[in-house]
CSV table of C-alpha atoms in Angstrom, one decimal:
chain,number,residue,atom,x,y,z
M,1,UNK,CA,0.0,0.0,0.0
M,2,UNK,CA,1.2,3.5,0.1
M,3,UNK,CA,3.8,4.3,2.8
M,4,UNK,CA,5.8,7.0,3.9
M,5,UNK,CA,9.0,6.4,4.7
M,6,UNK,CA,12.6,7.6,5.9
M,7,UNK,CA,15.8,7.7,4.5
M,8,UNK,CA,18.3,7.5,8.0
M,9,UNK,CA,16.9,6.4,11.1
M,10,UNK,CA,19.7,8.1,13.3
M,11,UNK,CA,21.3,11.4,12.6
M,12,UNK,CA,24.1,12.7,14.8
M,13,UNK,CA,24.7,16.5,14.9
M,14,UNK,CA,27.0,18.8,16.6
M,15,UNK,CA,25.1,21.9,18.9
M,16,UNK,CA,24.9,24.6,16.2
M,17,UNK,CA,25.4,23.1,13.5
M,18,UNK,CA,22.1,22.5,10.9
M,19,UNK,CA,20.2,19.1,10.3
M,20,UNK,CA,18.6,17.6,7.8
M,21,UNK,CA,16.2,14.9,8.4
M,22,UNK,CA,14.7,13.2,5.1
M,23,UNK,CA,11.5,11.5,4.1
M,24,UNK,CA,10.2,9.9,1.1
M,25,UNK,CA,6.7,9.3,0.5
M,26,UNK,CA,4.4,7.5,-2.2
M,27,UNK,CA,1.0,9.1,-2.1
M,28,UNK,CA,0.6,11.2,-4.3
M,29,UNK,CA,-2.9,12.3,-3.5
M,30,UNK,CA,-1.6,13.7,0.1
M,31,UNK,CA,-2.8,17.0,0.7
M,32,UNK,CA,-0.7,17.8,3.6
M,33,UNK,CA,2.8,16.6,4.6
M,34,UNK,CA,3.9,17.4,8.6
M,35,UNK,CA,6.9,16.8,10.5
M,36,UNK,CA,6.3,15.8,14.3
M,37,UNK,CA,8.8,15.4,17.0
M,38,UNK,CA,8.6,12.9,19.8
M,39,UNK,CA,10.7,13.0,23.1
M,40,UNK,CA,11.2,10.0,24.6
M,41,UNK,CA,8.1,9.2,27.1
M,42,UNK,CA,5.9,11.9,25.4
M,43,UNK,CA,3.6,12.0,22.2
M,44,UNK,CA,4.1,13.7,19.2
M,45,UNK,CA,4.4,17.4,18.6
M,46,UNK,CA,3.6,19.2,15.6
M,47,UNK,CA,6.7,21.1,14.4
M,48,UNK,CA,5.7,22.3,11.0
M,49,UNK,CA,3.6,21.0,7.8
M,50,UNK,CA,3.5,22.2,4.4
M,51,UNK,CA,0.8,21.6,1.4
M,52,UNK,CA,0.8,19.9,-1.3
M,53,UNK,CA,1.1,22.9,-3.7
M,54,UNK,CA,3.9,24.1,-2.0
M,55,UNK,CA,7.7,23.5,-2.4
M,56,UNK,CA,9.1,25.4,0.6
M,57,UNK,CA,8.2,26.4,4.1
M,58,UNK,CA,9.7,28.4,6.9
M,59,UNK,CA,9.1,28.1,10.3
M,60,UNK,CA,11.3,29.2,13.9
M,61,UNK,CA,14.5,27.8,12.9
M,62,UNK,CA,13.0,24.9,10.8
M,63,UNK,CA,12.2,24.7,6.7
M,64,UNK,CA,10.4,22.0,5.3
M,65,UNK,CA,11.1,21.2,1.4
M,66,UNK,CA,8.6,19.5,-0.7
M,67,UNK,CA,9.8,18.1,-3.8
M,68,UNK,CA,7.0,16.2,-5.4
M,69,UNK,CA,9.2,15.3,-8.7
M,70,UNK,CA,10.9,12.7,-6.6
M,71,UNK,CA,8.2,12.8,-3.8
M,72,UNK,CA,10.7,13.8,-1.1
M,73,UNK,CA,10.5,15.5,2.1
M,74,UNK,CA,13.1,17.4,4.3
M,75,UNK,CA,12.9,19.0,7.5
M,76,UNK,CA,15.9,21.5,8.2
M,77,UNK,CA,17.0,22.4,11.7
M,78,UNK,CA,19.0,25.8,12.0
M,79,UNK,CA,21.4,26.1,14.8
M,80,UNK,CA,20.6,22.8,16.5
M,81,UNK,CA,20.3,23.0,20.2
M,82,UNK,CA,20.3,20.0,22.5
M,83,UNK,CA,16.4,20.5,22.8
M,84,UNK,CA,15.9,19.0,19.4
M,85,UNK,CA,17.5,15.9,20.3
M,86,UNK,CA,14.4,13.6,19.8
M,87,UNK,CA,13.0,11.1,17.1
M,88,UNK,CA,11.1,13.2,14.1
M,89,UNK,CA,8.5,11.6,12.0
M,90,UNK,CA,7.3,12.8,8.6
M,91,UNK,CA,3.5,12.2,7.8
M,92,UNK,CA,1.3,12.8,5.3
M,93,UNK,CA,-2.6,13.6,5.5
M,94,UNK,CA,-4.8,13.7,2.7
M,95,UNK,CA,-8.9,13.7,1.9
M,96,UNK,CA,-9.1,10.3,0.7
M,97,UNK,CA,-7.3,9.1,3.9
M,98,UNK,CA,-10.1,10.5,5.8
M,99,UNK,CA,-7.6,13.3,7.6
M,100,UNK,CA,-5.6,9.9,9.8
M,101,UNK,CA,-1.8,10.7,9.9
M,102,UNK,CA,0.4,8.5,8.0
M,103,UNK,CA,3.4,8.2,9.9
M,104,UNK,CA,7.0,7.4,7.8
M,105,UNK,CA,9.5,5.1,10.3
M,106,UNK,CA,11.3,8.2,12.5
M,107,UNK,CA,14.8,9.7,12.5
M,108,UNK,CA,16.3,9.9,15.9
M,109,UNK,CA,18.1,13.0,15.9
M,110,UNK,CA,20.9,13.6,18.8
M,111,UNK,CA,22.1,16.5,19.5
M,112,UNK,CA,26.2,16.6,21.0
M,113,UNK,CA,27.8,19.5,22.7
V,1,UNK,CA,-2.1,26.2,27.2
V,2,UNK,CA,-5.2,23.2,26.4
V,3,UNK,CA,-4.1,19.9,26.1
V,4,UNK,CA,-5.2,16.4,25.5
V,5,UNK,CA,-5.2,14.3,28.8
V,6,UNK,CA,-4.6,10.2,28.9
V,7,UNK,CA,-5.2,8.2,31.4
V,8,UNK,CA,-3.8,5.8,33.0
V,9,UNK,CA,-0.2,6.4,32.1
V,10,UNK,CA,0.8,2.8,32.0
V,11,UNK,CA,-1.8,-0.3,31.9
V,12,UNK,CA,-0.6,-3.9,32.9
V,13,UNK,CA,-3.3,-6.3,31.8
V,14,UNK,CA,-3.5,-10.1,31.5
V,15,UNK,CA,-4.0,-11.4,28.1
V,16,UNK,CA,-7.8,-12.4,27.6
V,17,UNK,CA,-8.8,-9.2,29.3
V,18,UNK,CA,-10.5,-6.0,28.3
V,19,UNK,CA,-9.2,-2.9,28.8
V,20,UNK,CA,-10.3,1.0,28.6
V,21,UNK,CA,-8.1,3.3,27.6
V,22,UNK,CA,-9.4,7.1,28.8
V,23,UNK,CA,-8.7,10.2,27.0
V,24,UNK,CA,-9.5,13.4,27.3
V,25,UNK,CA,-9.2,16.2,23.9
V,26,UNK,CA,-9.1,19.5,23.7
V,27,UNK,CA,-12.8,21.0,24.7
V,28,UNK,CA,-13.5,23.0,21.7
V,29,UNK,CA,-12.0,20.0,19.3
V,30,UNK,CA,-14.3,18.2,16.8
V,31,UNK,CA,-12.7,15.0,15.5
V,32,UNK,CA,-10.7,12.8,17.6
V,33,UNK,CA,-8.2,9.9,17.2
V,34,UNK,CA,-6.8,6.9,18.5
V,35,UNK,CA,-3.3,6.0,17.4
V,36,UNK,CA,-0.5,3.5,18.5
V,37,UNK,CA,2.9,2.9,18.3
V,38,UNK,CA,4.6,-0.4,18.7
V,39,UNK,CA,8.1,-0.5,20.9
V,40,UNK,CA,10.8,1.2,18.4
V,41,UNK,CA,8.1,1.5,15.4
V,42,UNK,CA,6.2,3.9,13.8
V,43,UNK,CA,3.3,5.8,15.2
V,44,UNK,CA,0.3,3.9,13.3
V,45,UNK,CA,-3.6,4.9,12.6
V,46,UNK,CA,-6.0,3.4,14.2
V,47,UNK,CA,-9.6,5.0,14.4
V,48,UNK,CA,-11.0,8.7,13.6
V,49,UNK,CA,-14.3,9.7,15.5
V,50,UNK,CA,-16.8,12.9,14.5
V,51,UNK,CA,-20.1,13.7,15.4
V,52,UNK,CA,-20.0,10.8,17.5
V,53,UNK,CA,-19.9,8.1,15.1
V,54,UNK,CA,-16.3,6.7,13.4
V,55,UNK,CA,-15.2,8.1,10.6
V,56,UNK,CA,-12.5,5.7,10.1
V,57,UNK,CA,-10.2,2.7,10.9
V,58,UNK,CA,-7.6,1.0,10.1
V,59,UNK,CA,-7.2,-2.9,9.5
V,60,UNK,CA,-5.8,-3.0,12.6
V,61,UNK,CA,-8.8,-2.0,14.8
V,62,UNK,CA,-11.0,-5.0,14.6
V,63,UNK,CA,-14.1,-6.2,16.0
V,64,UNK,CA,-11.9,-6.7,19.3
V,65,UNK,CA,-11.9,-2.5,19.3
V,66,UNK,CA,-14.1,-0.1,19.9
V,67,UNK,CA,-14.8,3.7,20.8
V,68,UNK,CA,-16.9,5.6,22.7
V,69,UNK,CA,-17.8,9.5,23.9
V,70,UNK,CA,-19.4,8.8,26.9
V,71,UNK,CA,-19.8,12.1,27.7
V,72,UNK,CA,-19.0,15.9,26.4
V,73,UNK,CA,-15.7,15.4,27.8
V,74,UNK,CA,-14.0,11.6,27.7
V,75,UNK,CA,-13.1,9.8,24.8
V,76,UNK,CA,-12.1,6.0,25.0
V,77,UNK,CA,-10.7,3.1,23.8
V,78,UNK,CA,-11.9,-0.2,24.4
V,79,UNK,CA,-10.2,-3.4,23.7
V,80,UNK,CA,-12.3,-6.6,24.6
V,81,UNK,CA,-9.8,-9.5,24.6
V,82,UNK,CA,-6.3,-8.0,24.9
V,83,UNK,CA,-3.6,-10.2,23.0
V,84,UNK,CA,0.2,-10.4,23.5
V,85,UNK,CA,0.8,-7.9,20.6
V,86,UNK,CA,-1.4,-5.2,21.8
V,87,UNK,CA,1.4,-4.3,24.0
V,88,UNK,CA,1.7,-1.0,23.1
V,89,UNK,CA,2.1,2.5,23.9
V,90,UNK,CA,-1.9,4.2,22.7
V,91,UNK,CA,-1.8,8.1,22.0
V,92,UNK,CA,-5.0,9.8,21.8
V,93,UNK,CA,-5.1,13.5,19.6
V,94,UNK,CA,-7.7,15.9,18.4
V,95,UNK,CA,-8.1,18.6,16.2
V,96,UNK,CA,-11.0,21.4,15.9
V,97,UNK,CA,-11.6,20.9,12.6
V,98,UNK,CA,-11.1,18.4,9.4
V,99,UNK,CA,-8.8,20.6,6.7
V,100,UNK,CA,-11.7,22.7,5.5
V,101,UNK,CA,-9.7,26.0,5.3
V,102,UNK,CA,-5.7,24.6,5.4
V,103,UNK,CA,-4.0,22.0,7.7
V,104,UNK,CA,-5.5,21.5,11.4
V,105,UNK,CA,-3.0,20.2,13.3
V,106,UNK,CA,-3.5,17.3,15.5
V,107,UNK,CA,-2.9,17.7,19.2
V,108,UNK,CA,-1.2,14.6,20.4
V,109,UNK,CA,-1.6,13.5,24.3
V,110,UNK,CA,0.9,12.0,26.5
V,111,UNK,CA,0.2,8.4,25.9
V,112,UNK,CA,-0.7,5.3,27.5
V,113,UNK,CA,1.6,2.3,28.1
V,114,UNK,CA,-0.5,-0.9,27.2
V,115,UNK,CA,1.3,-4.0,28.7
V,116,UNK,CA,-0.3,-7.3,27.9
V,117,UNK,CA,1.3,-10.5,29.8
């Protein structure tokens, strides 16, 4: 079926420097794709999401690129700060999956100082 | 700031057993889901909920599942006959509205830790 999926599932970065977390995703009928973060013990958090007819996004400190060519998804990270260190999950929502979130696998981003 | 409330925070069950699994979204919310997320795996789908019928599931919530709105304010999960491999950790979210007018972001809560021996 369709899936959404990542690219790395661990990504180690130094304090200040910028990430890059990738996703890949098959449905092409998505409306919506979002990033979430998870903490460890907590549930997800919305960080950003962009639509479909979109290519680029900017948020506080994060970007979100939508390249539906190759129907790829990237969340960038300015200035990482230990805070970030989490797992991030791309997701996709669209009408014909009646607005349920799609999860792709996770990255688990840490964060060294 | 409103958030979406779970209780309990951890569940330890026998296998054969039903379970209820509490929530609590966001008062002025309209939709509300239940999702999982196996130890290590992705967060997965399992049922949507609006004007207090489903508006839909995934394979994985069977006739074994079921949801309910008691009330104006709960929102819960029922499984009937807990198996090993519903071990699991349950996050409930809501959102105000479905996408009419742009993305509504779902509002996750904390989760509950479902631990079938």
């Amino acid at each position: 079926g369709e899936s959404v999926g990542l690219h790395l599932p661990t990504l180690s970065v130094q304090e200040g420097d910028n990430s890059i977390i990738n996703c890949a995703y098959s449905n092409s009928a998505s409306d919506y794709f979002i990033w979430y973060k998870q903490e460890s013990g907590k549930g997800p958090q919305f960080i950003i999401d962009i639509r479909s007819n979109m290519d680029k996004r900017q948020g506080q400190r994060v970007t979100v690129l939508l390249n539906k060519t190759v129907k790829h998804l990237s969340l960038q990270i300015a200035a990482t700060q230990p805070g970030d260190s989490a797992v991030y999950f791309c997701a996709e929502n669209g009408r014909n999956s009646g607005y349920a979130l799609n999860f792709g696998k996770g990255t688990s981003l840490l964060v060294t100082p | 700031e409103p958030e979406v409330t779970q209780t309990p925070s951890h569940q330890v069950t026998q296998m054969g057993q039903e379970v209820i699994l509490r929530c609590v979204p966001i008062s002025n919310h309209l939709y509300f889901y239940w999702y999982r997320q196996i130890l290590g795996q992705k967060v997965e789908f399992l049922v949507s909920f609006y004007n207090n019928e489903i508006s839909e599931k995934s394979e994985i919530f069977d006739d074994q599942f079921s949801v309910e709105r008691p009330d104006g304010s709960n929102f819960t999960l029922k499984i009937r006959s807990t198996k090993l491999e519903d071990s699991a950790m349950y996050f409930c979210a809501s959102t105000y509205l479905e996408g009419a007018a742009g993305f509504d972001e779902q509002f996750f809560g904390p989760g509950t830790r479902l631990t079938v021996l």
